[in-house]
């Protein structure tokens, strides 16, 4: 593996000798990557295996995104709407606008990271840079100024949403892209990403549990803990501290792998050419299909997460302690997914496994609401309600997280498929798209949930038991078909994904053969 350390320099020498050759960048890349491909073979044969501490550190990095994602999905809407009094449509608009603005930066971050050169490699400089500003921005989101007008508060929410998303992108995109560099194995990638998703869920769930059990407690003025404004600043401090810790643990814990990561040759590339390369990379057929599928997967989960606290508080009339106890079901579901996803990947293949787990998860999440609407469940307060919802959350979470792990691993497999066609490795670009889709969980989800609440005329400042029953029923009636429609679109696009275990293995063999030809002096390869 020592050869991989000098991979970049070797590629630079070759590039300089072929400066006038139009195919030199491709040839340079393959000569450079051949050393890395050989290194991967060594890893799979046991010469270089990822330490458990490295896998854990890689997984811990997702805690930062999990905390942010859970905060945006579960608490942001109810905090700014029900407590601060910002109209629900304005909260949704601010978050959605931030998503659109931030989306413009994600591909840029991915492209810059893919072509970055430093003694710390392509990914780690960005990871270290984001730690302090990202955690600080998240803290201030939950410490809004008092006495501001709705317009000023809207601007405050918009600016901080953009800052948080952008700063976490600077960490998340390079760190997530490490999955495709740490291993090229079809199955090991799924296992590695299982760590990532489980830690992301654990981080978000743990923060939510602590907030509901200890910070958002009822008092004399607030019978419902999640409507008590005093607890949200405490939640902000806890979430900010977790984000900072997770980023630093991930960066330090994977730092030792830098010598074994992929190197790229230095190139003088114009902005126009970079744009063309990005367009060419994103034109990969399997990538387009999995990206579109992930948009609908993320939107479905985002809508569920954004309205989850509304349904718990007003539809089921549960207290904060009961809602907090659901965190155990979420945690158990995520842990089950950690074991289930790799097994399903090995037995069914990633695509077919995702096509099974995702619709089952959505169906399970909708069953209690449908039963309530049609009068098949007892009244709120019955001893049957809590265990029914607990089991539903356990099953739907396990299935949904499994599908998320599988689709993320499917995107990692696109890297070699694209490299075979373009001669470039673009982990950062592909995972930039993944980061954008993950943001759609909160952005599109919060926007859609805000629109649904507006459609049914859900009142501001509502109290459990005081909302018109017809409004509660209408919310369920528009929510269920919307979720079902989004899930149908997701499965439809998943069907179009083409990469299998066999085709992925064949791509690795072709890349190794092409690289070997370049090292042996045969420069005839053209992508």
Short mmCIF file of C-alpha atoms in Angstrom, two decimals:
data_model
loop_
_atom_site.label_atom_id
_atom_site.label_comp_id
_atom_site.label_asym_id
_atom_site.label_seq_id
_atom_site.Cartn_x
_atom_site.Cartn_y
_atom_site.Cartn_z
CA UNK A 1 0.00 0.00 0.00
CA UNK A 2 2.95 2.35 0.28
CA UNK A 3 2.75 2.89 -3.47
CA UNK A 4 -0.57 4.62 -3.00
CA UNK A 5 1.11 7.32 -0.94
CA UNK A 6 3.01 8.53 -3.99
CA UNK A 7 0.13 8.03 -6.38
CA UNK A 8 -0.47 11.72 -6.96
CA UNK A 9 3.16 12.49 -7.76
CA UNK A 10 3.36 9.59 -10.19
CA UNK A 11 0.28 10.86 -11.97
CA UNK A 12 1.64 14.40 -12.12
CA UNK A 13 4.86 13.24 -13.80
CA UNK A 14 2.88 11.36 -16.41
CA UNK A 15 0.59 14.34 -17.00
CA UNK A 16 3.55 16.62 -17.58
CA UNK A 17 4.97 14.27 -20.18
CA UNK A 18 1.68 14.17 -22.08
CA UNK A 19 0.57 17.78 -21.76
CA UNK A 20 -0.44 17.98 -25.44
CA UNK A 21 -2.27 14.66 -25.51
CA UNK A 22 -6.04 15.15 -25.46
CA UNK A 23 -6.46 11.82 -23.69
CA UNK A 24 -3.70 12.47 -21.15
CA UNK A 25 -6.04 13.43 -18.28
CA UNK A 26 -7.88 10.13 -18.65
CA UNK A 27 -4.64 8.18 -18.96
CA UNK A 28 -3.16 10.02 -16.01
CA UNK A 29 -6.14 9.20 -13.91
CA UNK A 30 -6.00 5.51 -14.73
CA UNK A 31 -2.27 5.27 -14.11
CA UNK A 32 -2.75 6.94 -10.76
CA UNK A 33 -5.86 4.98 -9.82
CA UNK A 34 -4.32 1.66 -10.76
CA UNK A 35 -2.15 1.85 -7.66
CA UNK A 36 -5.23 2.55 -5.59
CA UNK A 37 -7.14 -0.31 -7.21
CA UNK A 38 -4.30 -2.64 -6.31
CA UNK A 39 -4.49 -1.26 -2.78
CA UNK A 40 -8.17 -2.10 -2.60
CA UNK A 41 -7.42 -5.65 -3.67
CA UNK A 42 -4.90 -5.83 -0.84
CA UNK A 43 -7.54 -4.63 1.58
CA UNK A 44 -10.00 -7.27 0.49
CA UNK A 45 -7.34 -9.96 0.72
CA UNK A 46 -6.51 -8.95 4.25
CA UNK A 47 -3.29 -6.92 3.76
CA UNK A 48 -5.02 -3.73 4.75
CA UNK A 49 -8.30 -3.94 6.61
CA UNK A 50 -10.24 -1.08 8.07
CA UNK A 51 -9.90 -1.04 11.83
CA UNK A 52 -13.06 -1.16 13.89
CA UNK A 53 -12.12 2.23 15.34
CA UNK A 54 -12.00 3.67 11.81
CA UNK A 55 -15.43 2.26 10.96
CA UNK A 56 -16.85 3.62 14.19
CA UNK A 57 -15.30 7.05 13.62
CA UNK A 58 -16.69 7.13 10.09
CA UNK A 59 -20.11 6.26 11.48
CA UNK A 60 -19.96 8.82 14.29
CA UNK A 61 -19.63 11.57 11.69
CA UNK A 62 -23.28 11.06 10.78
CA UNK A 63 -24.31 12.12 14.29
CA UNK A 64 -23.79 15.74 13.23
CA UNK A 65 -26.24 15.40 10.37
CA UNK A 66 -28.60 13.30 12.50
CA UNK A 67 -28.83 15.97 15.18
CA UNK A 68 -29.48 18.69 12.62
CA UNK A 69 -31.93 16.57 10.65
CA UNK A 70 -33.89 15.57 13.74
CA UNK A 71 -34.00 19.15 14.97
CA UNK A 72 -35.24 20.51 11.66
CA UNK A 73 -37.76 17.69 11.20
CA UNK A 74 -39.15 17.35 14.72
CA UNK A 75 -38.75 20.65 16.54
CA UNK A 76 -38.15 23.52 14.12
CA UNK A 77 -41.69 23.85 12.78
CA UNK A 78 -43.44 23.58 16.13
CA UNK A 79 -40.90 25.93 17.80
CA UNK A 80 -41.06 28.75 15.27
CA UNK A 81 -44.80 28.33 14.59
CA UNK A 82 -46.52 27.38 17.84
CA UNK A 83 -44.10 29.09 20.26
CA UNK A 84 -42.61 32.06 18.40
CA UNK A 85 -45.79 32.68 16.40
CA UNK A 86 -44.27 32.72 12.92
CA UNK A 87 -46.98 31.64 10.43
CA UNK A 88 -46.56 28.03 9.39
CA UNK A 89 -46.34 28.92 5.69
CA UNK A 90 -43.44 31.32 6.39
CA UNK A 91 -41.53 28.66 8.33
CA UNK A 92 -41.94 26.25 5.45
CA UNK A 93 -40.94 28.91 2.92
CA UNK A 94 -37.78 29.85 4.85
CA UNK A 95 -36.60 26.26 5.10
CA UNK A 96 -37.45 25.50 1.47
CA UNK A 97 -35.71 28.67 0.23
CA UNK A 98 -32.62 27.75 2.23
CA UNK A 99 -32.67 24.31 0.64
CA UNK A 100 -32.79 25.73 -2.88
CA UNK A 101 -29.97 28.19 -2.21
CA UNK A 102 -27.83 25.57 -0.50
CA UNK A 103 -28.42 23.11 -3.33
CA UNK A 104 -26.41 25.38 -5.62
CA UNK A 105 -23.34 24.92 -3.42
CA UNK A 106 -23.46 21.14 -2.95
CA UNK A 107 -22.12 20.15 -6.40
CA UNK A 108 -19.45 22.84 -6.09
CA UNK A 109 -18.32 21.45 -2.74
CA UNK A 110 -18.24 17.95 -4.19
CA UNK A 111 -16.27 19.00 -7.27
CA UNK A 112 -13.77 21.07 -5.27
CA UNK A 113 -13.26 18.21 -2.81
CA UNK A 114 -12.77 15.69 -5.64
CA UNK A 115 -9.93 17.81 -7.06
CA UNK A 116 -8.37 19.13 -3.81
CA UNK A 117 -4.68 18.59 -3.12
CA UNK A 118 -3.14 18.85 0.33
CA UNK A 119 -1.01 16.89 2.76
CA UNK A 120 -4.31 15.93 4.44
CA UNK A 121 -5.78 14.55 1.23
CA UNK A 122 -8.97 15.55 -0.54
CA UNK A 123 -11.53 15.26 2.27
CA UNK A 124 -10.12 16.05 5.70
CA UNK A 125 -9.34 19.78 5.29
CA UNK A 126 -13.05 20.44 4.72
CA UNK A 127 -14.07 18.23 7.63
CA UNK A 128 -11.86 20.07 10.10
CA UNK A 129 -12.87 23.50 8.78
CA UNK A 130 -16.61 22.97 9.32
CA UNK A 131 -16.54 21.84 12.95
CA UNK A 132 -16.78 25.08 14.94
CA UNK A 133 -18.86 27.31 12.62
CA UNK A 134 -21.45 24.56 11.96
CA UNK A 135 -22.00 23.88 15.65
CA UNK A 136 -22.20 27.61 16.45
CA UNK A 137 -24.79 28.25 13.73
CA UNK A 138 -26.97 25.42 15.03
CA UNK A 139 -26.86 26.84 18.54
CA UNK A 140 -28.05 30.28 17.45
CA UNK A 141 -30.99 28.75 15.58
CA UNK A 142 -32.51 27.92 18.97
CA UNK A 143 -31.57 31.26 20.56
CA UNK A 144 -33.67 33.67 18.47
CA UNK A 145 -33.77 37.33 19.47
CA UNK A 146 -36.86 38.48 21.36
CA UNK A 147 -39.20 41.26 20.33
CA UNK A 148 -38.52 40.99 16.61
CA UNK A 149 -41.25 41.37 14.00
CA UNK A 150 -42.42 38.43 11.90
CA UNK A 151 -40.44 39.72 8.93
CA UNK A 152 -37.24 40.04 10.97
CA UNK A 153 -37.75 36.61 12.52
CA UNK A 154 -38.35 35.15 9.05
CA UNK A 155 -35.04 36.64 7.87
CA UNK A 156 -33.25 35.29 10.94
CA UNK A 157 -34.58 31.79 10.31
CA UNK A 158 -33.72 31.97 6.60
CA UNK A 159 -30.12 33.13 7.12
CA UNK A 160 -29.36 30.60 9.84
CA UNK A 161 -30.96 27.78 7.85
CA UNK A 162 -28.68 28.60 4.91
CA UNK A 163 -25.60 28.82 7.15
CA UNK A 164 -26.31 25.53 8.90
CA UNK A 165 -26.97 23.66 5.68
CA UNK A 166 -23.93 25.04 3.89
CA UNK A 167 -21.50 24.51 6.75
CA UNK A 168 -22.69 20.97 7.38
CA UNK A 169 -22.39 20.31 3.64
CA UNK A 170 -18.73 21.29 3.81
CA UNK A 171 -18.31 18.47 6.34
CA UNK A 172 -20.92 15.95 5.21
CA UNK A 173 -20.12 15.72 1.50
CA UNK A 174 -16.36 15.01 1.84
CA UNK A 175 -16.82 12.74 4.85
CA UNK A 176 -19.62 10.72 3.25
CA UNK A 177 -17.54 10.38 0.07
CA UNK A 178 -14.96 8.46 2.09
CA UNK A 179 -17.20 5.37 1.87
CA UNK A 180 -16.38 4.87 -1.80
CA UNK A 181 -12.65 5.35 -1.08
CA UNK A 182 -12.28 3.22 2.03
CA UNK A 183 -13.49 0.11 0.19
CA UNK A 184 -14.69 -0.92 -3.27
CA UNK A 185 -16.40 -4.12 -2.09
CA UNK A 186 -20.08 -4.44 -3.06
CA UNK A 187 -21.04 -5.87 0.35
CA UNK A 188 -18.51 -4.13 2.62
CA UNK A 189 -19.77 -0.75 1.43
CA UNK A 190 -23.24 -1.64 2.66
CA UNK A 191 -21.82 -2.66 6.04
CA UNK A 192 -19.74 0.53 6.27
CA UNK A 193 -22.74 2.71 5.41
CA UNK A 194 -24.75 0.80 8.01
CA UNK A 195 -22.46 2.32 10.63
CA UNK A 196 -23.08 5.73 9.11
CA UNK A 197 -26.85 5.50 9.14
CA UNK A 198 -27.17 3.88 12.55
CA UNK A 199 -25.00 6.53 14.19
CA UNK A 200 -26.95 9.24 12.41
CA UNK A 201 -30.19 7.85 13.76
CA UNK A 202 -28.80 7.28 17.23
CA UNK A 203 -27.52 10.85 17.39
CA UNK A 204 -30.81 12.33 16.29
CA UNK A 205 -32.93 10.03 18.45
CA UNK A 206 -30.77 10.48 21.55
CA UNK A 207 -30.93 14.25 21.23
CA UNK A 208 -34.69 14.11 20.75
CA UNK A 209 -35.10 11.80 23.74
CA UNK A 210 -33.03 14.03 26.01
CA UNK A 211 -34.94 17.10 24.82
CA UNK A 212 -38.36 15.57 25.47
CA UNK A 213 -37.42 13.90 28.76
CA UNK A 214 -35.33 16.62 30.35
CA UNK A 215 -35.56 19.94 28.49
CA UNK A 216 -39.12 20.18 27.17
CA UNK A 217 -40.92 19.57 30.42
CA UNK A 218 -44.41 20.82 31.38
CA UNK A 219 -44.77 23.51 34.03
CA UNK A 220 -47.60 25.58 35.51
CA UNK A 221 -47.94 27.66 32.36
CA UNK A 222 -47.38 24.88 29.84
CA UNK A 223 -49.22 21.60 30.32
CA UNK A 224 -47.51 20.10 27.24
CA UNK A 225 -43.72 19.98 27.49
CA UNK A 226 -43.05 20.37 23.77
CA UNK A 227 -44.87 23.72 23.91
CA UNK A 228 -42.66 25.05 26.72
CA UNK A 229 -40.27 27.65 25.23
CA UNK A 230 -37.79 27.43 28.13
CA UNK A 231 -36.46 24.06 27.02
CA UNK A 232 -35.44 24.89 23.46
CA UNK A 233 -32.27 26.88 24.29
CA UNK A 234 -31.07 23.93 26.40
CA UNK A 235 -31.75 21.65 23.45
CA UNK A 236 -29.73 24.03 21.26
CA UNK A 237 -26.68 23.81 23.52
CA UNK A 238 -26.86 20.01 23.65
CA UNK A 239 -27.30 19.67 19.89
CA UNK A 240 -24.49 22.10 19.14
CA UNK A 241 -22.10 20.22 21.42
CA UNK A 242 -22.94 16.91 19.77
CA UNK A 243 -22.39 18.33 16.28
CA UNK A 244 -18.95 19.66 17.24
CA UNK A 245 -17.92 16.40 18.90
CA UNK A 246 -19.15 14.20 16.04
CA UNK A 247 -17.31 16.16 13.36
CA UNK A 248 -14.02 16.14 15.25
CA UNK A 249 -14.26 12.43 16.15
CA UNK A 250 -14.93 11.54 12.52
CA UNK A 251 -12.07 13.69 11.22
CA UNK A 252 -9.50 12.54 13.78
CA UNK A 253 -10.66 8.92 13.69
CA UNK A 254 -10.28 8.55 9.91
CA UNK A 255 -7.14 10.69 9.65
CA UNK A 256 -4.85 7.63 9.72
CA UNK A 257 -6.42 6.39 6.46
CA UNK A 258 -5.30 9.44 4.45
CA UNK A 259 -2.22 7.68 2.95
CA UNK A 260 -4.47 4.91 1.61
CA UNK A 261 -7.12 7.16 0.06
CA UNK A 262 -7.37 7.97 -3.63
CA UNK A 263 -5.11 10.65 -5.09
CA UNK A 264 -5.86 12.62 -8.23
CA UNK A 265 -3.45 14.38 -10.59
CA UNK A 266 -3.25 18.15 -10.49
CA UNK A 267 -4.93 19.71 -13.49
CA UNK A 268 -5.40 23.22 -14.78
CA UNK A 269 -9.07 23.06 -15.64
CA UNK A 270 -11.29 25.98 -16.62
CA UNK A 271 -14.64 26.59 -14.97
CA UNK A 272 -16.36 25.75 -18.25
CA UNK A 273 -14.63 22.38 -18.40
CA UNK A 274 -15.46 21.69 -14.77
CA UNK A 275 -19.10 22.40 -15.56
CA UNK A 276 -18.98 20.02 -18.53
CA UNK A 277 -17.36 17.33 -16.40
CA UNK A 278 -20.04 17.75 -13.74
CA UNK A 279 -22.77 17.46 -16.37
CA UNK A 280 -21.13 14.35 -17.81
CA UNK A 281 -20.82 12.77 -14.38
CA UNK A 282 -24.45 13.45 -13.50
CA UNK A 283 -25.67 11.98 -16.80
CA UNK A 284 -24.98 8.43 -15.62
CA UNK A 285 -28.24 6.51 -16.17
CA UNK A 286 -28.18 4.52 -12.94
CA UNK A 287 -27.25 7.61 -10.96
CA UNK A 288 -30.18 9.60 -12.36
CA UNK A 289 -32.61 6.84 -11.41
CA UNK A 290 -31.29 6.31 -7.90
CA UNK A 291 -31.15 10.07 -7.34
CA UNK A 292 -34.78 10.52 -8.37
CA UNK A 293 -35.78 7.55 -6.24
CA UNK A 294 -33.95 9.07 -3.28
CA UNK A 295 -35.72 12.39 -3.78
CA UNK A 296 -39.06 10.67 -3.22
CA UNK A 297 -37.74 8.41 -0.46
CA UNK A 298 -36.38 11.45 1.35
CA UNK A 299 -39.52 13.49 0.77
CA UNK A 300 -41.69 10.69 2.14
CA UNK A 301 -39.63 10.37 5.29
CA UNK A 302 -39.32 14.14 5.62
CA UNK A 303 -43.09 14.59 5.53
CA UNK A 304 -43.49 11.87 8.15
CA UNK A 305 -40.82 13.34 10.42
CA UNK A 306 -42.10 16.92 10.11
CA UNK A 307 -45.67 16.03 11.04
CA UNK A 308 -44.78 13.30 13.50
CA UNK A 309 -44.86 15.61 16.53
CA UNK A 310 -48.10 17.18 15.30
CA UNK A 311 -49.74 13.76 15.02
CA UNK A 312 -48.38 12.69 18.41
CA UNK A 313 -49.54 15.90 20.11
CA UNK A 314 -52.87 16.60 18.42
CA UNK A 315 -53.97 13.42 16.58
CA UNK A 316 -53.08 10.96 19.35
CA UNK A 317 -52.96 13.52 22.24
CA UNK A 318 -49.78 12.10 23.77
CA UNK A 319 -47.65 13.86 26.38
CA UNK A 320 -43.95 14.62 26.06
CA UNK A 321 -42.93 11.65 28.24
CA UNK A 322 -44.90 9.23 26.05
CA UNK A 323 -43.42 10.73 22.89
CA UNK A 324 -39.95 10.48 24.43
CA UNK A 325 -40.48 6.76 25.05
CA UNK A 326 -40.97 6.29 21.31
CA UNK A 327 -37.28 7.13 20.97
CA UNK A 328 -36.48 3.62 22.16
CA UNK A 329 -38.57 2.18 19.31
CA UNK A 330 -36.78 4.41 16.80
CA UNK A 331 -33.43 3.33 18.23
CA UNK A 332 -34.31 -0.36 18.15
CA UNK A 333 -35.53 -0.03 14.57
CA UNK A 334 -32.29 1.63 13.48
CA UNK A 335 -30.21 -1.03 15.22
CA UNK A 336 -32.24 -3.76 13.51
CA UNK A 337 -31.55 -2.07 10.17
CA UNK A 338 -27.81 -2.21 10.93
CA UNK A 339 -28.03 -6.01 10.78
CA UNK A 340 -30.87 -6.41 8.27
CA UNK A 341 -29.61 -4.21 5.42
CA UNK A 342 -26.31 -6.09 4.78
CA UNK A 343 -28.10 -9.45 4.92
CA UNK A 344 -30.77 -8.36 2.44
CA UNK A 345 -28.07 -6.85 0.23
CA UNK A 346 -26.22 -10.18 0.06
CA UNK A 347 -29.34 -12.28 -0.55
CA UNK A 348 -31.55 -10.08 -2.74
CA UNK A 349 -29.17 -7.48 -4.13
CA UNK A 350 -29.37 -3.83 -3.12
CA UNK A 351 -32.06 -2.73 -5.58
CA UNK A 352 -34.56 -5.48 -4.85
CA UNK A 353 -33.96 -5.24 -1.11
CA UNK A 354 -34.67 -1.50 -1.19
CA UNK A 355 -37.80 -2.08 -3.28
CA UNK A 356 -39.11 -4.37 -0.53
CA UNK A 357 -38.11 -2.53 2.64
CA UNK A 358 -39.19 0.99 1.69
CA UNK A 359 -42.86 0.38 0.77
CA UNK A 360 -43.27 -1.93 3.79
CA UNK A 361 -41.96 0.87 6.02
CA UNK A 362 -44.36 3.45 4.57
CA UNK A 363 -47.36 1.09 4.70
CA UNK A 364 -46.68 0.28 8.35
CA UNK A 365 -46.44 3.98 9.24
CA UNK A 366 -49.85 4.72 7.71
CA UNK A 367 -51.83 1.80 9.15
CA UNK A 368 -52.71 3.33 12.59
CA UNK A 369 -53.86 6.60 11.01
CA UNK A 370 -56.10 4.79 8.53
CA UNK A 371 -57.54 2.63 11.31
CA UNK A 372 -58.32 5.73 13.38
CA UNK A 373 -59.94 7.58 10.47
CA UNK A 374 -62.29 4.66 9.78
CA UNK A 375 -63.11 4.18 13.45
CA UNK A 376 -61.36 0.89 14.14
CA UNK A 377 -59.30 2.16 17.08
CA UNK A 378 -60.45 3.11 20.60
CA UNK A 379 -60.44 6.70 21.82
CA UNK A 380 -57.23 8.48 22.76
CA UNK A 381 -56.09 7.54 26.23
CA UNK A 382 -56.84 3.86 25.71
CA UNK A 383 -54.15 1.44 26.85
CA UNK A 384 -54.04 0.00 23.32
CA UNK A 385 -52.88 3.19 21.56
CA UNK A 386 -49.32 3.47 22.91
CA UNK A 387 -48.18 -0.15 22.26
CA UNK A 388 -49.77 -0.09 18.80
CA UNK A 389 -47.86 3.05 17.86
CA UNK A 390 -44.69 1.67 19.46
CA UNK A 391 -44.74 -1.48 17.30
CA UNK A 392 -45.58 0.57 14.20
CA UNK A 393 -42.59 2.86 14.79
CA UNK A 394 -40.25 -0.09 15.38
CA UNK A 395 -41.20 -1.82 12.12
CA UNK A 396 -41.43 1.28 9.92
CA UNK A 397 -38.12 2.65 11.21
CA UNK A 398 -36.29 -0.64 10.68
CA UNK A 399 -37.57 -0.90 7.11
CA UNK A 400 -37.00 2.76 6.25
CA UNK A 401 -33.46 2.91 7.63
CA UNK A 402 -32.64 -0.34 5.81
CA UNK A 403 -33.79 1.18 2.53
CA UNK A 404 -31.74 4.32 3.23
CA UNK A 405 -28.60 2.26 3.83
CA UNK A 406 -29.17 0.27 0.66
CA UNK A 407 -29.78 3.29 -1.58
CA UNK A 408 -26.71 5.08 -0.21
CA UNK A 409 -24.62 2.00 -0.97
CA UNK A 410 -26.15 1.92 -4.47
CA UNK A 411 -24.89 5.47 -5.04
CA UNK A 412 -21.39 4.43 -3.91
CA UNK A 413 -21.42 1.69 -6.55
CA UNK A 414 -22.11 4.27 -9.26
CA UNK A 415 -18.59 5.68 -8.69
CA UNK A 416 -16.82 2.86 -10.56
CA UNK A 417 -19.55 2.65 -13.21
CA UNK A 418 -19.03 6.35 -13.92
CA UNK A 419 -15.23 6.07 -13.77
CA UNK A 420 -15.33 3.39 -16.44
CA UNK A 421 -17.15 5.80 -18.77
CA UNK A 422 -15.44 9.11 -17.92
CA UNK A 423 -11.99 8.19 -16.57
CA UNK A 424 -12.68 10.30 -13.46
CA UNK A 425 -13.51 9.34 -9.90
CA UNK A 426 -16.25 11.64 -8.63
CA UNK A 427 -17.13 10.43 -5.14
CA UNK A 428 -17.62 13.98 -3.93
CA UNK A 429 -20.01 14.88 -6.73
CA UNK A 430 -22.13 11.78 -6.24
CA UNK A 431 -22.29 12.20 -2.48
CA UNK A 432 -23.04 15.90 -2.96
CA UNK A 433 -26.20 14.75 -4.67
CA UNK A 434 -26.80 12.38 -1.77
CA UNK A 435 -26.37 15.26 0.68
CA UNK A 436 -28.84 17.33 -1.29
CA UNK A 437 -31.38 14.52 -1.15
CA UNK A 438 -30.82 14.13 2.59
CA UNK A 439 -31.53 17.82 2.98
CA UNK A 440 -34.72 17.29 1.04
CA UNK A 441 -35.81 15.20 4.02
CA UNK A 442 -36.19 18.39 6.01
CA UNK A 443 -36.59 21.00 3.28
CA UNK A 444 -39.25 19.39 1.12
CA UNK A 445 -40.73 17.59 4.12
CA UNK A 446 -41.19 20.74 6.18
CA UNK A 447 -42.50 22.67 3.18
CA UNK A 448 -44.99 19.92 2.30
CA UNK A 449 -46.09 19.53 5.91
CA UNK A 450 -46.59 23.27 6.20
CA UNK A 451 -48.73 23.22 3.08
CA UNK A 452 -50.83 20.32 4.41
CA UNK A 453 -51.37 22.16 7.69
CA UNK A 454 -52.43 25.24 5.74
CA UNK A 455 -54.80 23.21 3.53
CA UNK A 456 -56.70 21.88 6.57
CA UNK A 457 -56.56 25.33 8.28
CA UNK A 458 -54.73 23.98 11.32
CA UNK A 459 -54.82 26.77 13.95
CA UNK A 460 -51.78 28.56 15.36
CA UNK A 461 -51.33 28.27 19.12
CA UNK A 462 -53.44 25.10 19.20
CA UNK A 463 -53.87 23.00 22.34
CA UNK A 464 -54.38 19.22 22.46
CA UNK A 465 -58.05 18.32 22.72
CA UNK A 466 -59.12 21.81 21.65
CA UNK A 467 -58.71 21.41 17.89
CA UNK A 468 -61.85 20.75 15.83
CA UNK A 469 -62.07 16.95 15.29
CA UNK A 470 -62.89 17.53 11.62
CA UNK A 471 -59.57 19.38 11.22
CA UNK A 472 -57.69 16.45 12.76
CA UNK A 473 -59.53 14.02 10.47
CA UNK A 474 -58.84 16.19 7.41
CA UNK A 475 -55.13 16.22 8.26
CA UNK A 476 -55.07 12.43 8.19
CA UNK A 477 -57.10 12.31 4.97
CA UNK A 478 -54.62 14.48 3.05
CA UNK A 479 -51.53 13.00 4.72
CA UNK A 480 -52.12 9.32 3.89
CA UNK A 481 -52.58 9.62 0.10
CA UNK A 482 -49.69 12.11 -0.15
CA UNK A 483 -47.35 9.65 1.56
CA UNK A 484 -48.59 6.77 -0.58
CA UNK A 485 -48.09 8.74 -3.80
CA UNK A 486 -44.53 9.75 -2.90
CA UNK A 487 -43.66 6.14 -2.02
CA UNK A 488 -45.05 4.90 -5.34
CA UNK A 489 -42.84 7.30 -7.29
CA UNK A 490 -39.80 6.19 -5.25
CA UNK A 491 -40.28 2.50 -6.03
CA UNK A 492 -40.91 3.27 -9.71
CA UNK A 493 -37.53 4.98 -10.08
CA UNK A 494 -35.74 2.30 -8.05
CA UNK A 495 -36.78 -0.24 -10.67
CA UNK A 496 -34.65 1.57 -13.28
CA UNK A 497 -31.34 1.19 -11.40
CA UNK A 498 -29.05 -1.10 -13.45
CA UNK A 499 -25.97 -1.89 -11.35
CA UNK A 500 -25.85 -5.39 -9.84
CA UNK A 501 -23.24 -7.29 -7.88
CA UNK A 502 -22.07 -8.92 -11.12
CA UNK A 503 -21.87 -5.69 -13.15
CA UNK A 504 -20.05 -3.93 -10.30
CA UNK A 505 -17.47 -6.72 -10.13
CA UNK A 506 -17.03 -6.54 -13.89
CA UNK A 507 -16.45 -2.77 -13.70
CA UNK A 508 -13.69 -3.25 -11.12
CA UNK A 509 -12.00 -5.84 -13.34
CA UNK A 510 -12.13 -3.54 -16.37
CA UNK A 511 -10.73 -0.60 -14.39
CA UNK A 512 -7.87 -2.73 -13.10
CA UNK A 513 -7.15 -4.02 -16.62
CA UNK A 514 -7.19 -0.52 -18.10
CA UNK A 515 -4.86 0.74 -15.40
CA UNK A 516 -2.49 -2.18 -15.95
CA UNK A 517 -2.33 -1.39 -19.68
CA UNK A 518 -1.35 2.20 -18.94
CA UNK A 519 1.38 1.16 -16.52
CA UNK A 520 2.70 -1.32 -19.08
CA UNK A 521 2.90 1.45 -21.66
CA UNK A 522 -0.28 0.79 -23.64
CA UNK A 523 -1.96 4.19 -23.90
CA UNK A 524 -4.68 3.04 -26.26
CA UNK A 525 -7.52 3.10 -23.77
CA UNK A 526 -10.28 5.63 -24.37
CA UNK A 527 -13.43 5.87 -22.19
#
